[in-house]
């Protein structure tokens, strides 16, 4: 923020500046009546982002004060735009009424005319701490992450504040990027001066991340004496949890949101994927941004926001436990086999509100009567589903497990049903949400208010008769309350001293009056209305307390409904496109029959075209496929489709193929389609090499790797050499399943020395000068690249293609004469043998080793001098 000019401010500006300093780097929303106002640099920033008028108000330091504002009633929409633009916003509310301010002034001996209503920052609105429905995407989790490092291990605490789900885990510092890519947080909190973590992060005091304090904070939040019942948490996890809770306490100004008991996640709990792989496979977001074109966009058939969020978690963290995967698949199979019941279920789920987020708002103190109504309706529907599904035959184990969580809310839903009107309002300040018959005293207050209103209506009719003014009206507004209004030409009669009316206000075409009788009835209405509002507020607090007490059970019900929705949605998607149930095995095989790329297939279907399915059969003796063929032939699509099928299968989904047998994959790597990273000063080739290095360093024999065009972006010799060495390393050192696409035909010679490598190509033909891409995978090496044909297909001018053809003929003639650039590569030893052969030490290294081994304290001066001469003779002579 820019420095504010110095001068003696007015009391209001002094109050604002104090709050502005407290807000730090956040924009300050300063409540003034029905508006949130922003001043100085905040106003300039907000006006530009929100596209609202920038005005001025008074002066400060001899210069006009920039100002803009947004209405309180529509502030959420503006907040959403500011948060999306990367801003944080501090909300400064009035924390006392004018009457309370005057009473305070009287106690302090301050003139009441100079007293200023007290204001305080009641909340910081940040990207990771949103709970309001208008600020959240229904189908995307909003994750806040805190990180803490202890003895070389990074603790990770992640929470979706909108639902309270909290997970603790840990990883090595070099695995932090992959963990954050899986969590996809909206906001990351780290200790001050911590060197790791993403570029966009919030720094907090280091003492907030102490592990002992973290354990105590968790105990206090959940009201327990020990955390043993929740799981076994490391010191790093507890440190991260402490930092997370401290940050939530800071932004909530002492009020914490819903936090469910933490769940410990083991590092080996799910398939590992780094950020590059997630981006390459476009799991949750396409390369162009958004869900369209992504994996989840093509898979998601959930009818609830909670179900879509649950599916996103499943796809982000595929399982490694066969039993858990089979349990999910069995539930999908159950619903696929019952299309009529599935349609009924999905219709019922579609009507259920988002219980998790409604609960989150209520527990965070931001709930409304409408949220209570949503909980009532959702829990009632959950119990109805329990009653219906409990009678279904042949239920899978996972369905029984989630059904048990749909019930147990009878007393709470009965209470909410009796207490609330059928459609409660979103605001509770105006009352009207407590049902008639729930509270006899409240009913009486409402009757009193209603009687008084009827009396006012009768009074209006009587005054018309008495005055003879047919247009006389009794109206109401927030300033004057109830008043009598007549046209200006009738006002003189009511101005008479003996008329019984008192003048209140003169308007352009009307005059307003009061009367003793009207005043008495208005007082009755105000008194009864005030008492009624107080009674409704008290009932609201009682209902909120009951919901808060049942928060864990309600959250479990919300999670169970989401799991049912995911299974039914997956079954719907499988039925749409005839997907199969994959077989999950413990071995290192991969057998996919007629596999398809679901995103590409959907795009082709829209264009009326057919996707060409292909098989993929990898086994121990045939674990590396080297795939050649022309650009646009379908190599990259084939690579990605098999990776996506593996991912879907281990996430518990049916897959787009005729049959699939998936040997568990512990790590999935995709090096396909890298791009420049200019912000980090990396070229495309550098990015590709970084990604390739990560694969070679982290892949295991249980991994699945897809590599596309390794070695492109540099000279032909360098590129071929790198591709050759990488292929050998994957085959002979890592020994994992791998699909390796390349344009280097010379790599086909690897089949002579790599026994588990087989050659394949995507088919293409030239017909009457045109290239026909068949998109079929066939055995054997590619006969040619068809690069010139692809260039012609892309619209490269004919003279350029003709010149390229002449150059190509010359190059091919040279290759035939010399044996090509791969001549002699067959004589090289294999990568594994080369890696195993020790490199002889240089003279300098031998000298350093001798120096380390020498016992200097035991040497005589003569022996030390002899050693020096010996070492000098061993050093190579300098070159002149």
PDB file of C-alpha atoms in Angstrom, residues 64 158 256 353 383 439 475 593 668 820:
ATOM      1  CA  UNK A  64      -8.656  15.312  -1.916  1.00  0.00           C
ATOM      2  CA  UNK A 158      -5.106 -28.869   4.439  1.00  0.00           C
ATOM      3  CA  UNK A 256     -13.000 -20.358  14.053  1.00  0.00           C
ATOM      4  CA  UNK A 353     -29.050 -28.902  -0.730  1.00  0.00           C
ATOM      5  CA  UNK A 383     -33.176 -40.389   6.071  1.00  0.00           C
ATOM      6  CA  UNK A 439     -43.851 -20.373  20.420  1.00  0.00           C
ATOM      7  CA  UNK A 475     -47.789   5.368   5.376  1.00  0.00           C
ATOM      8  CA  UNK A 593      -8.512 -53.687 -25.130  1.00  0.00           C
ATOM      9  CA  UNK A 668       2.249 -41.985 -12.919  1.00  0.00           C
ATOM     10  CA  UNK A 820      23.094 -42.599 -40.996  1.00  0.00           C
TER      11      UNK A 820
END
